[in-house]
mmCIF file of C-alpha atoms and ligand atoms in Angstrom:
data_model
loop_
_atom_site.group_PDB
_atom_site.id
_atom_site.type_symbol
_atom_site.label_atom_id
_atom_site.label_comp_id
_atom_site.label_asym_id
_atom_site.label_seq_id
_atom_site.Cartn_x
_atom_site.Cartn_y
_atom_site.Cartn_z
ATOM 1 C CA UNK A 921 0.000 0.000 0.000
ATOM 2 C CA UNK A 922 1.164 3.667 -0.572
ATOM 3 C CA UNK A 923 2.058 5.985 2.144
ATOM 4 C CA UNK A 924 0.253 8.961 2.179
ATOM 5 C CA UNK A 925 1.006 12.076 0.681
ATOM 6 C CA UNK A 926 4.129 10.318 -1.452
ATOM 7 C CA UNK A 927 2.187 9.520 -4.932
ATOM 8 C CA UNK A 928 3.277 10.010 -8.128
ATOM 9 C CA UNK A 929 0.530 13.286 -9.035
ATOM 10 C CA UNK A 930 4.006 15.181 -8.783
ATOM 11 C CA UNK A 931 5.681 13.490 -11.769
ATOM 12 C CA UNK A 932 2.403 13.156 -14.049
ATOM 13 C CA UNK A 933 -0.429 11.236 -14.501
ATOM 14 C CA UNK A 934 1.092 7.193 -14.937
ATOM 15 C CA UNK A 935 -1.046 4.819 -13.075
ATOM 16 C CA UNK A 936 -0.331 0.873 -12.945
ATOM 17 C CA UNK A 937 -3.441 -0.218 -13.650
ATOM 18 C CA UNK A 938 -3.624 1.939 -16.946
ATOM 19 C CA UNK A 939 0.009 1.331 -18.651
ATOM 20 C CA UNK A 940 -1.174 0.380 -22.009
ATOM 21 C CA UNK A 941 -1.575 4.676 -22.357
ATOM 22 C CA UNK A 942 2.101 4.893 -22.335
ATOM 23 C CA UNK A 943 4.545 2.339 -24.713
ATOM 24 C CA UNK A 944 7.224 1.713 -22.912
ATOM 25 C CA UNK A 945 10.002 4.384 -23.925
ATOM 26 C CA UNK A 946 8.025 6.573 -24.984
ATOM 27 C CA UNK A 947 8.378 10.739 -23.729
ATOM 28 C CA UNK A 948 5.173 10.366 -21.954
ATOM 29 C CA UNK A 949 5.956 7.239 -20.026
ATOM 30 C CA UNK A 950 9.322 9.150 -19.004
ATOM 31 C CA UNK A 951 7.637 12.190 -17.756
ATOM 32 C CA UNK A 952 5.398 10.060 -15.703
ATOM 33 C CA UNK A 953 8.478 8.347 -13.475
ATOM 34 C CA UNK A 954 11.041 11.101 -13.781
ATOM 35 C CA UNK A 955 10.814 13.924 -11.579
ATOM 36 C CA UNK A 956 12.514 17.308 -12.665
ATOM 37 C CA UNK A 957 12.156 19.999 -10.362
ATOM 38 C CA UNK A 958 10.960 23.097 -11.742
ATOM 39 C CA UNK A 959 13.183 25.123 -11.295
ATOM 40 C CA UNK A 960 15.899 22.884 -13.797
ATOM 41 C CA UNK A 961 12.435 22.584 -16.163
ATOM 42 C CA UNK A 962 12.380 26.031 -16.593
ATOM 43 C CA UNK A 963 16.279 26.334 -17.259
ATOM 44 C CA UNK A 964 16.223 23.415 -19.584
ATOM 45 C CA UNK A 965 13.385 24.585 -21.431
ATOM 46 C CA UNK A 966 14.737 28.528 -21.900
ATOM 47 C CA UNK A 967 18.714 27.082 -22.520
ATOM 48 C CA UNK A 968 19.962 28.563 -19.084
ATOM 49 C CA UNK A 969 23.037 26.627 -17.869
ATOM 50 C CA UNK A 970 22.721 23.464 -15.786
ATOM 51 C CA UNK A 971 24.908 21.553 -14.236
ATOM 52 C CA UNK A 972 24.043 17.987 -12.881
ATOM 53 C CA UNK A 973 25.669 17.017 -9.309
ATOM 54 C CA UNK A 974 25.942 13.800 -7.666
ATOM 55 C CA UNK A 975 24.319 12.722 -4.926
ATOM 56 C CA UNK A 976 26.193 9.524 -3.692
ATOM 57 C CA UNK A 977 29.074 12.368 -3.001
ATOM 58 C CA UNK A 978 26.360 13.525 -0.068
ATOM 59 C CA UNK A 979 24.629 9.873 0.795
ATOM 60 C CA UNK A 980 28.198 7.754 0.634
ATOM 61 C CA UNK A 981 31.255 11.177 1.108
ATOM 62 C CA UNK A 982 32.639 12.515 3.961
ATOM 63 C CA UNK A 983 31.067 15.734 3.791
ATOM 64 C CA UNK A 984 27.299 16.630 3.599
ATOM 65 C CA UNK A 985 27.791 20.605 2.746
ATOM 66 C CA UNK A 986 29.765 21.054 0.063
ATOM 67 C CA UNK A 987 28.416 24.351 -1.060
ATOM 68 C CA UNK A 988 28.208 22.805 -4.746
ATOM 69 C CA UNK A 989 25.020 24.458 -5.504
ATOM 70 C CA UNK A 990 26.016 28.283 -4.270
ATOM 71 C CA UNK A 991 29.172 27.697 -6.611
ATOM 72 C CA UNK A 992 27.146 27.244 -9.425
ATOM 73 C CA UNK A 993 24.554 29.779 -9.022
ATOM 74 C CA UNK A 994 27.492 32.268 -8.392
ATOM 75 C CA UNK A 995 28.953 31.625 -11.670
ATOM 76 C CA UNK A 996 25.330 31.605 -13.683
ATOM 77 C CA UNK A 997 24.364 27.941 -13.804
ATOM 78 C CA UNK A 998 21.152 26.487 -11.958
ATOM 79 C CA UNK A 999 22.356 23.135 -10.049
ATOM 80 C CA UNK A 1000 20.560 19.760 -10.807
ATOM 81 C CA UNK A 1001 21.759 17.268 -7.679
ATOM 82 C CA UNK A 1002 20.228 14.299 -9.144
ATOM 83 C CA UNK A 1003 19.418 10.946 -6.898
ATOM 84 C CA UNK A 1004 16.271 8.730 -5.674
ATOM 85 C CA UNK A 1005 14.371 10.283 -3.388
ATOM 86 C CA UNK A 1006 11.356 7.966 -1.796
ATOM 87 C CA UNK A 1007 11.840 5.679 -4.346
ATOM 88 C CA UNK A 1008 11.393 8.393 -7.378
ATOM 89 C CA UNK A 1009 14.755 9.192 -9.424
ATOM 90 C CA UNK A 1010 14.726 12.770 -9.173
ATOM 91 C CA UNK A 1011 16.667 15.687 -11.283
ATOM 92 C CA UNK A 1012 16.766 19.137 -9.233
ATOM 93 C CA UNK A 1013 17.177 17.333 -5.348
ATOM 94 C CA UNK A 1014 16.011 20.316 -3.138
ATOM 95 C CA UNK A 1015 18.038 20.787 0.001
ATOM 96 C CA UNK A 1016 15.399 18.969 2.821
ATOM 97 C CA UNK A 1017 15.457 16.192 0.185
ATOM 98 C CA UNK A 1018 18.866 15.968 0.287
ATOM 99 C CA UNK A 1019 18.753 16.266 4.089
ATOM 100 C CA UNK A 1020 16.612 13.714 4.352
ATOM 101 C CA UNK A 1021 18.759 11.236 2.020
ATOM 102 C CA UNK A 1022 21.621 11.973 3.821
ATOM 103 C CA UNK A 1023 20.180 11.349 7.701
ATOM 104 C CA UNK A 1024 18.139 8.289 6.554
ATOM 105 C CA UNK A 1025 19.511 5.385 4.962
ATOM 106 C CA UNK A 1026 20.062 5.245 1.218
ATOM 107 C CA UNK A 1027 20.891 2.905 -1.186
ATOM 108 C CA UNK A 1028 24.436 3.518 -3.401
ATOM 109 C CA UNK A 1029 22.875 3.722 -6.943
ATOM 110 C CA UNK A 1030 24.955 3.210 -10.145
ATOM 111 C CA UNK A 1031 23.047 2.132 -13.376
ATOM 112 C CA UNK A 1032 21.431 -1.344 -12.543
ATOM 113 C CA UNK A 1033 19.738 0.022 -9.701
ATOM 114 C CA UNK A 1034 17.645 2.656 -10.535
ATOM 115 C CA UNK A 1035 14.837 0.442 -11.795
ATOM 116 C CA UNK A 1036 15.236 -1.259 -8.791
ATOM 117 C CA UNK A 1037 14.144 1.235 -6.592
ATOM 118 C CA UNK A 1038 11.896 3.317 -9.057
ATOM 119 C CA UNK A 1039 10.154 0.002 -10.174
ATOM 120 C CA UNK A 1040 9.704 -0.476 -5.885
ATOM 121 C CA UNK A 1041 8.330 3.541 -5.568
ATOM 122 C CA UNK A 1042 6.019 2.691 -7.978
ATOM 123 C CA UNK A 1043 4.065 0.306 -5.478
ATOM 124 C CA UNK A 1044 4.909 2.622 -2.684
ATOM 125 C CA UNK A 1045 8.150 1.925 -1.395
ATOM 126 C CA UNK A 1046 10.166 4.507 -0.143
ATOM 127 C CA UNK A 1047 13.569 4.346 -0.589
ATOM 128 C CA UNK A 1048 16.655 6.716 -0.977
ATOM 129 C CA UNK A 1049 19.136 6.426 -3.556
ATOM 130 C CA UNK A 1050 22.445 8.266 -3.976
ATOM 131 C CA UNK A 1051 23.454 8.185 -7.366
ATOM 132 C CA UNK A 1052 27.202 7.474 -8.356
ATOM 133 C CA UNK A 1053 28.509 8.830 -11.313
ATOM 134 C CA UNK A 1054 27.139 6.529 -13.904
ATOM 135 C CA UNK A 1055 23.627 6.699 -11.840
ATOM 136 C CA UNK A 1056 24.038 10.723 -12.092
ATOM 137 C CA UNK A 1057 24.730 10.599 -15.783
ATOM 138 C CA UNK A 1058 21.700 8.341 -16.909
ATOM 139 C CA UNK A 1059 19.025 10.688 -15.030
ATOM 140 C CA UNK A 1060 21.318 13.862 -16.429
ATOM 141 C CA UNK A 1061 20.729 12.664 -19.787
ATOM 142 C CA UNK A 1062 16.851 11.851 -19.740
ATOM 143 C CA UNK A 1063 16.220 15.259 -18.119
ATOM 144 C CA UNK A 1064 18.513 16.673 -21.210
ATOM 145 C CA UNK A 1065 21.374 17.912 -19.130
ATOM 146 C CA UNK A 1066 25.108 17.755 -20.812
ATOM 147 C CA UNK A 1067 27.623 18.901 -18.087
ATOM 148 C CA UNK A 1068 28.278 17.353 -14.713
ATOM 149 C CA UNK A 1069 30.699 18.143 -11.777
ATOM 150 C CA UNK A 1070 32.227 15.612 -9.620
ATOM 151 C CA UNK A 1071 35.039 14.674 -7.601
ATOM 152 C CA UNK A 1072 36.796 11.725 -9.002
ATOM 153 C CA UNK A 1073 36.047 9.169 -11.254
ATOM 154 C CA UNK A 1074 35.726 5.483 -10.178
ATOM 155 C CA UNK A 1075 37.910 3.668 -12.438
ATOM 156 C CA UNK A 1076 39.301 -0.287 -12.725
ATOM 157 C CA UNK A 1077 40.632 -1.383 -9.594
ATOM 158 C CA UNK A 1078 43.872 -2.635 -8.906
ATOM 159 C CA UNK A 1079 43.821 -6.695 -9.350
ATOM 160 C CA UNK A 1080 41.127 -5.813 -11.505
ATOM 161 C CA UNK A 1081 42.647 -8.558 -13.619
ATOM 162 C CA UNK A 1082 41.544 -11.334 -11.311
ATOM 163 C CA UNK A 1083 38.317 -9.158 -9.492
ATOM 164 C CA UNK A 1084 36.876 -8.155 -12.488
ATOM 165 C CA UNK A 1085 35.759 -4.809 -10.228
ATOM 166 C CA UNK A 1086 35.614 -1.979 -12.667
ATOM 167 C CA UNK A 1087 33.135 0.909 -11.947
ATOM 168 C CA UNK A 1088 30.176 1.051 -13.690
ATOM 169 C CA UNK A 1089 30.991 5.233 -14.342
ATOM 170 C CA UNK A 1090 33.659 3.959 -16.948
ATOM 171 C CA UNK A 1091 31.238 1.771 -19.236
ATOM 172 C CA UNK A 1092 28.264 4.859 -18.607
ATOM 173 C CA UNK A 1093 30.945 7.566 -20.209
ATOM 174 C CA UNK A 1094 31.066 5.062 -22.769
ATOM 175 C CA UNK A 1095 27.507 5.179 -23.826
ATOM 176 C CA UNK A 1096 25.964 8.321 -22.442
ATOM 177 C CA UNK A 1097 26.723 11.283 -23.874
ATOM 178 C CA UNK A 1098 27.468 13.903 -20.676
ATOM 179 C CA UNK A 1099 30.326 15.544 -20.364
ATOM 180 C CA UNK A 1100 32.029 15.288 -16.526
ATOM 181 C CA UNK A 1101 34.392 16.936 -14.825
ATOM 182 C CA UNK A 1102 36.667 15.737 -12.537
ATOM 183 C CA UNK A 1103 39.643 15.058 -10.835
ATOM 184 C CA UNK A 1104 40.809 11.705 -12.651
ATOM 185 C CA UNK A 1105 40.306 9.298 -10.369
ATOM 186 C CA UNK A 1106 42.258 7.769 -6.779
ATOM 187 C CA UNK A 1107 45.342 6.338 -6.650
ATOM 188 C CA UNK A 1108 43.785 3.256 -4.985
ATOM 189 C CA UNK A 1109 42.116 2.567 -8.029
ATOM 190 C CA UNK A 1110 44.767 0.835 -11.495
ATOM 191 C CA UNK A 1111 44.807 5.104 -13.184
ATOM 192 C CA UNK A 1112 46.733 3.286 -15.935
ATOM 193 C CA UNK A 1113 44.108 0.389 -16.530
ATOM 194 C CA UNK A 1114 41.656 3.064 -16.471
ATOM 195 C CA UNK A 1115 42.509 5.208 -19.715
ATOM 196 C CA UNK A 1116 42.981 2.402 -21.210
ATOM 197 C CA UNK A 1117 39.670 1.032 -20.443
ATOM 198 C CA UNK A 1118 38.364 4.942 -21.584
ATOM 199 C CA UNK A 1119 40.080 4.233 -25.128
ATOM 200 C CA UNK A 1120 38.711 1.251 -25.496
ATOM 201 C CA UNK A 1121 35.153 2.694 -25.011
ATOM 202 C CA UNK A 1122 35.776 5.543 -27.019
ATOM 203 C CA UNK A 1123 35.184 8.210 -24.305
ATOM 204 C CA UNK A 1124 36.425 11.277 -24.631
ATOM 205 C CA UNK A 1125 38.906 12.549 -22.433
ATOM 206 C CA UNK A 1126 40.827 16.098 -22.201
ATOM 207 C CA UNK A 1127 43.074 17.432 -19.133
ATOM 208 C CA UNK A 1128 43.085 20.749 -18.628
ATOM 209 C CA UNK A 1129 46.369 22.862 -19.271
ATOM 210 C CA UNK A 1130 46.190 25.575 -16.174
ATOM 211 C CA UNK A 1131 48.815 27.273 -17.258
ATOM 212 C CA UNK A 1132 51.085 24.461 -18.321
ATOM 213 C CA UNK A 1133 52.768 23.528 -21.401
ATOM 214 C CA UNK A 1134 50.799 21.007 -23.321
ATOM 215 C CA UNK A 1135 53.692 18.518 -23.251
ATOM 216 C CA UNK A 1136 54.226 18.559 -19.951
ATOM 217 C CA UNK A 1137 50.612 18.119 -18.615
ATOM 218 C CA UNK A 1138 49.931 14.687 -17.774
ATOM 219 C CA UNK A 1139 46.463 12.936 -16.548
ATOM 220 C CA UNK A 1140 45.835 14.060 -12.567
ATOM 221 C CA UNK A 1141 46.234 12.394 -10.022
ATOM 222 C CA UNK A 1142 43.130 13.613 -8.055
ATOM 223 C CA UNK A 1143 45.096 14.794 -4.458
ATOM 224 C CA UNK A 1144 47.872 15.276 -6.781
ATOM 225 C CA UNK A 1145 48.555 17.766 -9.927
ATOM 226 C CA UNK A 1146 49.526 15.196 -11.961
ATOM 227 C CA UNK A 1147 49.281 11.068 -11.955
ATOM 228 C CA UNK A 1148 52.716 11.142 -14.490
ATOM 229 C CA UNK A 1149 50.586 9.154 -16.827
ATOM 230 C CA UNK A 1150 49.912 10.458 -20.189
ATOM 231 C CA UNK A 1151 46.746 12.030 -20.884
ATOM 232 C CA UNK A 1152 45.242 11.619 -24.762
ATOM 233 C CA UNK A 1153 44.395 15.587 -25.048
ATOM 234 C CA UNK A 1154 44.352 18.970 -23.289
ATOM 235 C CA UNK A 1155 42.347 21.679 -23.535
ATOM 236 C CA UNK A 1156 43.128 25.631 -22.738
ATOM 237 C CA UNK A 1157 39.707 26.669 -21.425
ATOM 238 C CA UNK A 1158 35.880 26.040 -20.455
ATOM 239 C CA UNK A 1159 34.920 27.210 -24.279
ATOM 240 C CA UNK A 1160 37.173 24.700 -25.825
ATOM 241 C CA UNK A 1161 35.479 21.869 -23.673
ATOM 242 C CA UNK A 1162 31.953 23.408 -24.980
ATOM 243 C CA UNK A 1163 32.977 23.674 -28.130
ATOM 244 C CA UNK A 1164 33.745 19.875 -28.014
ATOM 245 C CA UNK A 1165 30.676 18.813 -26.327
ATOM 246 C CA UNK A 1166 29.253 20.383 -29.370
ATOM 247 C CA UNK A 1167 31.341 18.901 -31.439
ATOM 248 C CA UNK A 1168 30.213 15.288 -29.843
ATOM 249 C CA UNK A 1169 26.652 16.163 -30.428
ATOM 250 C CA UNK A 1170 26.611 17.523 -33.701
ATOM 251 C CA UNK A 1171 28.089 14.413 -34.817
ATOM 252 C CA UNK A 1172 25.748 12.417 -32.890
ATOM 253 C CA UNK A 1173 28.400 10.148 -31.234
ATOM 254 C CA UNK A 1174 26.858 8.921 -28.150
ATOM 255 C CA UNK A 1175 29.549 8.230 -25.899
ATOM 256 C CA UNK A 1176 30.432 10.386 -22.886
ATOM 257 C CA UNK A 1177 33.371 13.114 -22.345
ATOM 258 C CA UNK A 1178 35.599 13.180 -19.273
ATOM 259 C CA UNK A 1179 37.568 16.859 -18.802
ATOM 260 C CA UNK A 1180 39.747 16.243 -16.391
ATOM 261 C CA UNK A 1181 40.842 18.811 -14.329
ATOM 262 C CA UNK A 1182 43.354 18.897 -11.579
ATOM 263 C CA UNK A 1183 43.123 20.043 -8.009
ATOM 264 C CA UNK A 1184 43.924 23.494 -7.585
ATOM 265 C CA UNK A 1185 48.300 23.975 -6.704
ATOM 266 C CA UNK A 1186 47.840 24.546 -2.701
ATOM 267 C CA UNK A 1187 46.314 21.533 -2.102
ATOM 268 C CA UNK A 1188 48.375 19.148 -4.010
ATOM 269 C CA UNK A 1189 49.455 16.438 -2.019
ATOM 270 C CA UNK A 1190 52.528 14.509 -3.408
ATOM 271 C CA UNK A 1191 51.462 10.941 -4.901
ATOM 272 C CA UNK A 1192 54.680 9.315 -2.478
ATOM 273 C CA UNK A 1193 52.937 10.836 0.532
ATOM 274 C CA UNK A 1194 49.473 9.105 -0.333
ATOM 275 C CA UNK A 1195 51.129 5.678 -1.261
ATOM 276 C CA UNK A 1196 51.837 4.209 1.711
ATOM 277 C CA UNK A 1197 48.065 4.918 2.689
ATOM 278 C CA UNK A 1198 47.080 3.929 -0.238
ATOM 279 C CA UNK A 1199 48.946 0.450 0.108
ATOM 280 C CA UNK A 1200 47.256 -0.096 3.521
ATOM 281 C CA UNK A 1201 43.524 0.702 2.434
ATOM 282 C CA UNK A 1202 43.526 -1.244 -0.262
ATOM 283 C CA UNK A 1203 45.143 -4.416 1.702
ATOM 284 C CA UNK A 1204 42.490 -3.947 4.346
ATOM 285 C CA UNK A 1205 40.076 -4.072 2.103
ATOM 286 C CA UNK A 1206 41.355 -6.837 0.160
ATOM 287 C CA UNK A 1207 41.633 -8.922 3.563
ATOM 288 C CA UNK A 1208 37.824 -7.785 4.361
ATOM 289 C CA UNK A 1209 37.025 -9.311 1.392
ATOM 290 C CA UNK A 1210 35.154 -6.520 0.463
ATOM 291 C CA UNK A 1211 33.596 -6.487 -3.620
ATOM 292 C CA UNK A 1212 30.509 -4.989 -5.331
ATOM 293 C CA UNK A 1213 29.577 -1.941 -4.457
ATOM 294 C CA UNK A 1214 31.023 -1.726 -0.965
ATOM 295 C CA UNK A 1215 34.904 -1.671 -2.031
ATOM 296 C CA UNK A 1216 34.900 1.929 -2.993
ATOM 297 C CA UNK A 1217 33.430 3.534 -0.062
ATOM 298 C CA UNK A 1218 35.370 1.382 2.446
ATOM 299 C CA UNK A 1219 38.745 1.651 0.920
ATOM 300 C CA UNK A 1220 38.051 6.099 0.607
ATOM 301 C CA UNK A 1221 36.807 5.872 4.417
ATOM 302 C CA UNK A 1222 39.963 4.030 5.314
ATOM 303 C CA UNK A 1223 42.083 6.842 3.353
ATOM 304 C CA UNK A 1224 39.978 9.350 5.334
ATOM 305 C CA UNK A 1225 41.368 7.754 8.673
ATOM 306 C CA UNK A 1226 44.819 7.490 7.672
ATOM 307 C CA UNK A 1227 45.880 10.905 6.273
ATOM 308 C CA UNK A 1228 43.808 12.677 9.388
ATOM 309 C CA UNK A 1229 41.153 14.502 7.061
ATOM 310 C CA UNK A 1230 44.181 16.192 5.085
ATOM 311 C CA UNK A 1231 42.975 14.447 1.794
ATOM 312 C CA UNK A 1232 39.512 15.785 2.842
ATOM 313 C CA UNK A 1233 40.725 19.155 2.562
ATOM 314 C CA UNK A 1234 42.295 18.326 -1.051
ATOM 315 C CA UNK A 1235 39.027 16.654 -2.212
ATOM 316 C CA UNK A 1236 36.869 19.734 -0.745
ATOM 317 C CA UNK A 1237 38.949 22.092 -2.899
ATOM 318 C CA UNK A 1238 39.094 20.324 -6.309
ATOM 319 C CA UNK A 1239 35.112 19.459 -5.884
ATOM 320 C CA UNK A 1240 34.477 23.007 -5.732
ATOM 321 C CA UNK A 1241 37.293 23.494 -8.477
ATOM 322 C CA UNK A 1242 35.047 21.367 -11.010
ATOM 323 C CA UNK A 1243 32.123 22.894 -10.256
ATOM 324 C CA UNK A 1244 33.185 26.093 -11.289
ATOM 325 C CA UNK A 1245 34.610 24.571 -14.503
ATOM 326 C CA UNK A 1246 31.997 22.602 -15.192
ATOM 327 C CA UNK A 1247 29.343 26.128 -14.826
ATOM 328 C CA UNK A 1248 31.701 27.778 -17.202
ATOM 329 C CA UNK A 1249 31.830 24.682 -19.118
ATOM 330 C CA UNK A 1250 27.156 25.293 -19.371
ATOM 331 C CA UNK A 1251 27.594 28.905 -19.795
ATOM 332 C CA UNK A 1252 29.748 28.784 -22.706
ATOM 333 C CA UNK A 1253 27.728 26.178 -24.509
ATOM 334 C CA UNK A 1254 24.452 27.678 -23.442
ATOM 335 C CA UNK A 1255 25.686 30.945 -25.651
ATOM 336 C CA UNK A 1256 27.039 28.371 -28.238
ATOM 337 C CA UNK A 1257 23.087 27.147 -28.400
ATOM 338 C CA UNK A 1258 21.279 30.665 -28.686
HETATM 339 N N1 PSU B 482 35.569 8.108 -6.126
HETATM 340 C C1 PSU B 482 35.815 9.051 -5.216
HETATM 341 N N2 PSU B 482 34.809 9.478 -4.426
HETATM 342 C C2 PSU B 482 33.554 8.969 -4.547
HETATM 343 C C3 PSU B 482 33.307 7.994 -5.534
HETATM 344 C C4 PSU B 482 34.335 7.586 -6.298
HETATM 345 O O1 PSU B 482 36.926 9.516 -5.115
HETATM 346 O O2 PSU B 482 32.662 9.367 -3.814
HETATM 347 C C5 PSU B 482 31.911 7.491 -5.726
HETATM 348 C C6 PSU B 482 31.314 8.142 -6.990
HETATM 349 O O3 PSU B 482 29.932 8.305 -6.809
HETATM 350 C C7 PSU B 482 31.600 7.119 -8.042
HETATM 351 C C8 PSU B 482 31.426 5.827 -7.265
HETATM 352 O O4 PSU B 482 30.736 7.206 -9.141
HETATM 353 O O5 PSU B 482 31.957 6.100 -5.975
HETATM 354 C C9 PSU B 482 32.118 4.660 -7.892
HETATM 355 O O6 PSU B 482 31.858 3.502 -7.159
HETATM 356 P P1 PSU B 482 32.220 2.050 -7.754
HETATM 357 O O7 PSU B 482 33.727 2.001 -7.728
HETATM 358 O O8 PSU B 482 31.574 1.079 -6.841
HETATM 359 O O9 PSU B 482 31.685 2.045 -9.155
HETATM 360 MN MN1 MN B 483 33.099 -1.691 -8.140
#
């Protein structure tokens, strides 16, 4: 039975006992399930800037205020945190939503999930989901949003070889056509293995220079500047990103774009400091014998432990970083599209 006062009149008009009015794909069947707050509607509709935001970086990170959403707004965007709330994947999260997500218990929602739990609202079950990356960039892409600001991509894991654990974000940026920006990804996770994994899914993915000489940039090493390993492109500036996002579209290739973009000088923290730590997490977790979805979010807990919240202060800063980026990535290609 459905709790009170959580229906689906918010989202439209779809009933279960009358599904033969919608085929299944089809825009009106979407509407009905996916809720976009009004707010990111409205931008959407009159080509204002969005940028999506995660919302397993609330239900699953260390931090619950990240002030992701003032950044935006300060640089002309309209934020989109996207997640499951009470069971209904929603674009445009409002803050007490969020709240709420964050104090009660919610699921950690990549791809193959988000039926789960929608499919369960439907019948009046009320669950949270925060959505990874990969969740983030399916509901980005049915609302019609193209840029998205995160932290750091998940990425193949080390002894992926024998694991087979490789995040679902890297086979979404294959096949969904949102540009993110982030950090690269942890040093926990096989960085080499990863690009290559990227190639092989023909995603595209430019570092930005900041200053440097193109030869000398390499892909970043999230805490760190630079990871040493080589990255396939750069790119000067937030219009040449939009300008390739364009690009993408235009030529109606579907997969996803990755601009990576390191965290800002001061908070750099050399990749020999965080190897050690690294080393330890990651043999913990092996030892746990901890797979699926939990792996990630016990080995980055573990990290938090050992370097005393300094990496917390690193992955604050080059959040916020992308955020900006990734508004002046919207604004550029919202002029682009007048
Ligand atoms: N990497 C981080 N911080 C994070 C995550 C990854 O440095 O919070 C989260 C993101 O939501 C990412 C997800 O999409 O974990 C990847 O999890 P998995 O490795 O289980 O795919
Ligand atoms: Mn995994």
């Amino acid at each position: 039975s459905r709790a009170p006062g959580r229906t689906l009149r918010h989202v439209g008009a779809l009933s279960l006992s009358s599904p033969r009015h919608y085929s299944v794909d089809s825009h009106a069947g979407l509407r009905s399930i996916l809720k976009v707050s009004e707010e990111v509607q409205d931008a959407i509709a009159t080509n204002k800037p969005v940028v999506a935001l995660e919302s397993t970086i609330y239900t699953h990170g260390a931090i619950d205020d990240l002030g992701l959403e003032d950044i935006v707004r300060r640089n002309g965007g309209v934020p989109a945190v996207c997640g499951i709330f009470a069971g209904v994947p929603t674009v445009g999260l409002l803050p007490h939503e969020i709240s709420r997500m964050v104090s009660e218990k919610a699921h950690k929602v990549s791809r193959r999930d988000i039926a789960t739990l929608t499919g369960k609202g439907l019948l009046g079950v009320n669950e949270h989901g925060g959505t990874t990356i990969s969740g983030t960039m399916v509901l980005a892409k049915l609302a019609g949003i193209r840029v998205f600001a995160t932290g750091g991509l998940g990425g193949v894991h080390r002894g992926a070889e024998d694991s087979m654990d490789i995040s679902a974000d890297l086979t979404e940026l294959g096949r969904t056509r949102v540009a993110v920006v982030a950090s690269g990804c942890k040093g926990f996770l096989d960085i080499q293995r990863t690009l290559e994994y990227l190639e092989t899914h023909g995603v595209v993915v430019s570092t930005f220079l900041r200053g440097r000489q193109p030869d000398k940039v390499t892909f970043p090493g999230f805490w760190s500047v630079e990871s040493g390993l080589k990255t396939p492109s750069t790119i000067r500036n937030e219009e040449e990103a939009a300008s390739i996002i364009l690009a993408q579209e235009k030529l109606q290739i579907e997969s996803g774009l990755l601009f990576a973009n390191p965290v800002p000088e001061t908070y750099s923290i050399p990749n020999a400091e965080m190897d050690a730590i690294i080393e330890q997490a990651v043999a913990e977790s092996a030892r746990r014998n901890a797979s699926g979805n939990e792996n990630t979010p016990f080995i980055l807990k573990r990290i938090r432990e050992l370097t005393y919240g300094k990496s917390v202060a690193a992955n604050l800063a080059l959040v916020q970083s992308n955020t900006e980026s990734a508004t002046k990535i919207a604004v550029s290609l919202a002029k682009m599209l007048e």
